[in-house]
Amino acid sequence: MPHVFQAYYPILDEATAALDRAGQLLSAHLTGSQTTAGPEQLSEIKGVNRFKFHEGKVEEFKRLSAQAMDIVSAKDTGTLQYEIYFSEDQSECIVYERYRDSTAVIEHGAHVAHLNEAIFATGSVSSELLGEPSAELTARIAGSGIPLFRPFLSM
């Protein structure tokens, strides 16, 4: 990249990503976060979702989550990990998600939004967001009931 490429943030995705990473690193430093992760790890966003299924809804969840997985594989450009784990009796599951950055989370949400109501109808869900989200992502989750956990230590 040319020197001061960040000045081209309105038209260059790499510049926007670099500025976002720099801001997250600075924010973590100024707030006293004791992270040992590099700047690329600071921009990663992780999601943990726990489902407790309503009676007879596991197969519906599996069908819908298979559709979501197909969409993630075909359309998401910044999803790094998207995994579903079931308890032994399949009464619960955990969906673990890892994204390159806040923009990737927003992109993913747009891609699967049409499935969310049906997926959430299969059970009760609790979610957590882990990382240093951008101002836009922070605003989008405000009032959603999704708690945000910011980095403290990592390796």
PDB file of C-alpha atoms in Angstrom:
ATOM      1  CA  MET A   1       0.000   0.000   0.000  1.00  0.00           C
ATOM      2  CA  PRO A   2       1.228   3.528  -0.655  1.00  0.00           C
ATOM      3  CA  HIS A   3       2.313   5.767   2.204  1.00  0.00           C
ATOM      4  CA  VAL A   4      -0.675   7.301   4.088  1.00  0.00           C
ATOM      5  CA  PHE A   5      -3.132   5.027   2.266  1.00  0.00           C
ATOM      6  CA  GLN A   6      -5.452   5.465   5.259  1.00  0.00           C
ATOM      7  CA  ALA A   7      -6.386   8.887   3.870  1.00  0.00           C
ATOM      8  CA  TYR A   8      -8.367   7.022   1.222  1.00  0.00           C
ATOM      9  CA  TYR A   9     -10.746   5.443   3.767  1.00  0.00           C
ATOM     10  CA  PRO A  10     -13.891   6.618   1.916  1.00  0.00           C
ATOM     11  CA  ILE A  11     -12.974   4.542  -1.135  1.00  0.00           C
ATOM     12  CA  LEU A  12     -10.485   1.922   0.047  1.00  0.00           C
ATOM     13  CA  ASP A  13     -11.674  -0.962   2.255  1.00  0.00           C
ATOM     14  CA  GLU A  14      -8.113  -1.656   3.425  1.00  0.00           C
ATOM     15  CA  ALA A  15      -7.797   1.933   4.657  1.00  0.00           C
ATOM     16  CA  THR A  16     -11.051   1.687   6.595  1.00  0.00           C
ATOM     17  CA  ALA A  17      -9.951  -1.606   8.161  1.00  0.00           C
ATOM     18  CA  ALA A  18      -6.539  -0.150   9.086  1.00  0.00           C
ATOM     19  CA  LEU A  19      -8.109   2.887  10.739  1.00  0.00           C
ATOM     20  CA  ASP A  20     -10.590   0.684  12.604  1.00  0.00           C
ATOM     21  CA  ARG A  21      -7.770  -1.538  13.896  1.00  0.00           C
ATOM     22  CA  ALA A  22      -5.706   1.494  14.923  1.00  0.00           C
ATOM     23  CA  GLY A  23      -8.667   2.979  16.772  1.00  0.00           C
ATOM     24  CA  GLN A  24      -9.364  -0.287  18.569  1.00  0.00           C
ATOM     25  CA  LEU A  25      -5.737  -0.642  19.602  1.00  0.00           C
ATOM     26  CA  LEU A  26      -5.641   2.953  20.853  1.00  0.00           C
ATOM     27  CA  SER A  27      -8.958   2.533  22.655  1.00  0.00           C
ATOM     28  CA  ALA A  28      -7.752  -0.636  24.367  1.00  0.00           C
ATOM     29  CA  HIS A  29      -4.541   1.103  25.408  1.00  0.00           C
ATOM     30  CA  LEU A  30      -6.270   4.222  26.723  1.00  0.00           C
ATOM     31  CA  THR A  31      -8.866   2.256  28.691  1.00  0.00           C
ATOM     32  CA  GLY A  32      -6.156   0.196  30.372  1.00  0.00           C
ATOM     33  CA  SER A  33      -6.990  -3.087  28.679  1.00  0.00           C
ATOM     34  CA  GLN A  34      -4.233  -5.568  29.388  1.00  0.00           C
ATOM     35  CA  THR A  35      -4.519  -7.473  26.135  1.00  0.00           C
ATOM     36  CA  THR A  36      -1.416  -9.091  24.698  1.00  0.00           C
ATOM     37  CA  ALA A  37      -3.072  -9.684  21.348  1.00  0.00           C
ATOM     38  CA  GLY A  38      -1.878  -7.987  18.193  1.00  0.00           C
ATOM     39  CA  PRO A  39      -4.000  -5.364  16.432  1.00  0.00           C
ATOM     40  CA  GLU A  40      -5.459  -7.928  14.040  1.00  0.00           C
ATOM     41  CA  GLN A  41      -6.895  -9.881  16.973  1.00  0.00           C
ATOM     42  CA  LEU A  42      -8.344  -6.721  18.518  1.00  0.00           C
ATOM     43  CA  SER A  43     -10.559  -6.165  15.505  1.00  0.00           C
ATOM     44  CA  GLU A  44     -11.959  -9.697  15.628  1.00  0.00           C
ATOM     45  CA  ILE A  45     -15.467 -10.007  16.974  1.00  0.00           C
ATOM     46  CA  LYS A  46     -16.752 -13.221  18.480  1.00  0.00           C
ATOM     47  CA  GLY A  47     -20.304 -14.243  19.238  1.00  0.00           C
ATOM     48  CA  VAL A  48     -21.575 -16.952  21.561  1.00  0.00           C
ATOM     49  CA  ASN A  49     -25.249 -17.906  21.348  1.00  0.00           C
ATOM     50  CA  ARG A  50     -26.870 -20.520  23.575  1.00  0.00           C
ATOM     51  CA  PHE A  51     -30.181 -22.088  22.551  1.00  0.00           C
ATOM     52  CA  LYS A  52     -32.514 -24.098  24.792  1.00  0.00           C
ATOM     53  CA  PHE A  53     -34.976 -25.716  22.437  1.00  0.00           C
ATOM     54  CA  HIS A  54     -38.734 -25.827  22.783  1.00  0.00           C
ATOM     55  CA  GLU A  55     -40.184 -29.323  22.759  1.00  0.00           C
ATOM     56  CA  GLY A  56     -40.054 -30.833  19.266  1.00  0.00           C
ATOM     57  CA  LYS A  57     -38.146 -27.912  17.676  1.00  0.00           C
ATOM     58  CA  VAL A  58     -34.635 -29.363  17.341  1.00  0.00           C
ATOM     59  CA  GLU A  59     -35.134 -30.652  13.794  1.00  0.00           C
ATOM     60  CA  GLU A  60     -36.555 -27.287  12.700  1.00  0.00           C
ATOM     61  CA  PHE A  61     -33.492 -25.571  14.184  1.00  0.00           C
ATOM     62  CA  LYS A  62     -31.196 -28.003  12.346  1.00  0.00           C
ATOM     63  CA  ARG A  63     -32.979 -27.328   9.049  1.00  0.00           C
ATOM     64  CA  LEU A  64     -32.808 -23.557   9.477  1.00  0.00           C
ATOM     65  CA  SER A  65     -29.219 -23.556  10.702  1.00  0.00           C
ATOM     66  CA  ALA A  66     -28.194 -25.633   7.661  1.00  0.00           C
ATOM     67  CA  GLN A  67     -29.698 -22.880   5.484  1.00  0.00           C
ATOM     68  CA  ALA A  68     -27.801 -20.269   7.490  1.00  0.00           C
ATOM     69  CA  MET A  69     -24.568 -22.234   7.073  1.00  0.00           C
ATOM     70  CA  ASP A  70     -25.079 -22.371   3.291  1.00  0.00           C
ATOM     71  CA  ILE A  71     -25.602 -18.590   3.225  1.00  0.00           C
ATOM     72  CA  VAL A  72     -22.541 -17.958   5.395  1.00  0.00           C
ATOM     73  CA  SER A  73     -20.403 -20.169   3.143  1.00  0.00           C
ATOM     74  CA  ALA A  74     -21.655 -18.563  -0.061  1.00  0.00           C
ATOM     75  CA  LYS A  75     -21.992 -14.890   0.872  1.00  0.00           C
ATOM     76  CA  ASP A  76     -20.101 -13.880   4.021  1.00  0.00           C
ATOM     77  CA  THR A  77     -16.681 -12.429   3.239  1.00  0.00           C
ATOM     78  CA  GLY A  78     -15.461 -11.839   6.797  1.00  0.00           C
ATOM     79  CA  THR A  79     -16.790 -14.808   8.743  1.00  0.00           C
ATOM     80  CA  LEU A  80     -13.781 -16.699  10.088  1.00  0.00           C
ATOM     81  CA  GLN A  81     -15.611 -19.396  12.048  1.00  0.00           C
ATOM     82  CA  TYR A  82     -19.245 -20.457  12.319  1.00  0.00           C
ATOM     83  CA  GLU A  83     -19.837 -23.596  14.373  1.00  0.00           C
ATOM     84  CA  ILE A  84     -22.786 -25.272  16.091  1.00  0.00           C
ATOM     85  CA  TYR A  85     -22.397 -27.618  19.063  1.00  0.00           C
ATOM     86  CA  PHE A  86     -25.188 -29.753  20.582  1.00  0.00           C
ATOM     87  CA  SER A  87     -25.522 -31.053  24.123  1.00  0.00           C
ATOM     88  CA  GLU A  88     -25.602 -34.837  24.493  1.00  0.00           C
ATOM     89  CA  ASP A  89     -29.416 -34.946  24.630  1.00  0.00           C
ATOM     90  CA  GLN A  90     -29.782 -32.225  21.935  1.00  0.00           C
ATOM     91  CA  SER A  91     -31.948 -30.084  24.171  1.00  0.00           C
ATOM     92  CA  GLU A  92     -29.442 -27.231  23.895  1.00  0.00           C
ATOM     93  CA  CYS A  93     -26.815 -25.951  21.523  1.00  0.00           C
ATOM     94  CA  ILE A  94     -24.125 -23.324  21.317  1.00  0.00           C
ATOM     95  CA  VAL A  95     -23.439 -21.366  18.148  1.00  0.00           C
ATOM     96  CA  TYR A  96     -19.893 -19.990  18.105  1.00  0.00           C
ATOM     97  CA  GLU A  97     -19.091 -17.260  15.599  1.00  0.00           C
ATOM     98  CA  ARG A  98     -15.840 -15.455  14.792  1.00  0.00           C
ATOM     99  CA  TYR A  99     -15.632 -12.464  12.458  1.00  0.00           C
ATOM    100  CA  ARG A 100     -12.738 -10.538  10.942  1.00  0.00           C
ATOM    101  CA  ASP A 101     -14.168  -7.254  12.243  1.00  0.00           C
ATOM    102  CA  SER A 102     -17.364  -5.336  12.984  1.00  0.00           C
ATOM    103  CA  THR A 103     -18.141  -4.857   9.297  1.00  0.00           C
ATOM    104  CA  ALA A 104     -18.165  -8.637   8.854  1.00  0.00           C
ATOM    105  CA  VAL A 105     -20.661  -9.015  11.732  1.00  0.00           C
ATOM    106  CA  ILE A 106     -22.966  -6.451  10.134  1.00  0.00           C
ATOM    107  CA  GLU A 107     -22.641  -8.157   6.741  1.00  0.00           C
ATOM    108  CA  HIS A 108     -23.451 -11.549   8.284  1.00  0.00           C
ATOM    109  CA  GLY A 109     -26.489 -10.131  10.050  1.00  0.00           C
ATOM    110  CA  ALA A 110     -27.822  -8.755   6.775  1.00  0.00           C
ATOM    111  CA  HIS A 111     -27.330 -12.092   5.015  1.00  0.00           C
ATOM    112  CA  VAL A 112     -29.212 -14.206   7.577  1.00  0.00           C
ATOM    113  CA  ALA A 113     -31.740 -11.648   8.846  1.00  0.00           C
ATOM    114  CA  HIS A 114     -34.636 -13.321   7.023  1.00  0.00           C
ATOM    115  CA  LEU A 115     -34.033 -16.544   9.021  1.00  0.00           C
ATOM    116  CA  ASN A 116     -33.675 -15.018  12.485  1.00  0.00           C
ATOM    117  CA  GLU A 117     -37.338 -14.931  13.506  1.00  0.00           C
ATOM    118  CA  ALA A 118     -37.851 -18.588  12.592  1.00  0.00           C
ATOM    119  CA  ILE A 119     -34.578 -19.662  14.246  1.00  0.00           C
ATOM    120  CA  PHE A 120     -35.377 -17.780  17.463  1.00  0.00           C
ATOM    121  CA  ALA A 121     -38.848 -19.362  17.517  1.00  0.00           C
ATOM    122  CA  THR A 122     -37.240 -22.796  18.029  1.00  0.00           C
ATOM    123  CA  GLY A 123     -36.206 -21.997  21.594  1.00  0.00           C
ATOM    124  CA  SER A 124     -34.954 -19.452  24.057  1.00  0.00           C
ATOM    125  CA  VAL A 125     -31.637 -17.855  23.227  1.00  0.00           C
ATOM    126  CA  SER A 126     -29.003 -15.898  25.084  1.00  0.00           C
ATOM    127  CA  SER A 127     -26.124 -14.215  23.299  1.00  0.00           C
ATOM    128  CA  GLU A 128     -22.858 -12.469  24.094  1.00  0.00           C
ATOM    129  CA  LEU A 129     -20.604 -10.389  21.873  1.00  0.00           C
ATOM    130  CA  LEU A 130     -16.866 -10.440  22.548  1.00  0.00           C
ATOM    131  CA  GLY A 131     -14.373  -7.884  21.262  1.00  0.00           C
ATOM    132  CA  GLU A 132     -13.979  -4.188  20.478  1.00  0.00           C
ATOM    133  CA  PRO A 133     -16.839  -3.398  18.100  1.00  0.00           C
ATOM    134  CA  SER A 134     -16.926  -0.337  15.892  1.00  0.00           C
ATOM    135  CA  ALA A 135     -19.196   2.562  16.810  1.00  0.00           C
ATOM    136  CA  GLU A 136     -21.664   1.379  14.152  1.00  0.00           C
ATOM    137  CA  LEU A 137     -21.886  -2.156  15.531  1.00  0.00           C
ATOM    138  CA  THR A 138     -22.102  -0.829  19.098  1.00  0.00           C
ATOM    139  CA  ALA A 139     -25.040   1.359  18.045  1.00  0.00           C
ATOM    140  CA  ARG A 140     -26.733  -1.572  16.286  1.00  0.00           C
ATOM    141  CA  ILE A 141     -26.624  -3.805  19.371  1.00  0.00           C
ATOM    142  CA  ALA A 142     -27.646  -1.030  21.775  1.00  0.00           C
ATOM    143  CA  GLY A 143     -30.927  -1.962  23.415  1.00  0.00           C
ATOM    144  CA  SER A 144     -30.854  -5.505  22.020  1.00  0.00           C
ATOM    145  CA  GLY A 145     -30.091  -7.101  25.359  1.00  0.00           C
ATOM    146  CA  ILE A 146     -26.881  -8.609  23.951  1.00  0.00           C
ATOM    147  CA  PRO A 147     -24.118  -7.968  26.482  1.00  0.00           C
ATOM    148  CA  LEU A 148     -20.721  -6.837  25.204  1.00  0.00           C
ATOM    149  CA  PHE A 149     -17.533  -8.192  26.745  1.00  0.00           C
ATOM    150  CA  ARG A 150     -14.372  -6.211  25.925  1.00  0.00           C
ATOM    151  CA  PRO A 151     -10.901  -7.782  25.910  1.00  0.00           C
ATOM    152  CA  PHE A 152      -8.832  -7.892  29.049  1.00  0.00           C
ATOM    153  CA  LEU A 153      -6.208 -10.637  28.545  1.00  0.00           C
ATOM    154  CA  SER A 154      -5.517 -12.879  25.592  1.00  0.00           C
ATOM    155  CA  MET A 155      -2.721 -14.697  23.830  1.00  0.00           C
TER     156      MET A 155
END
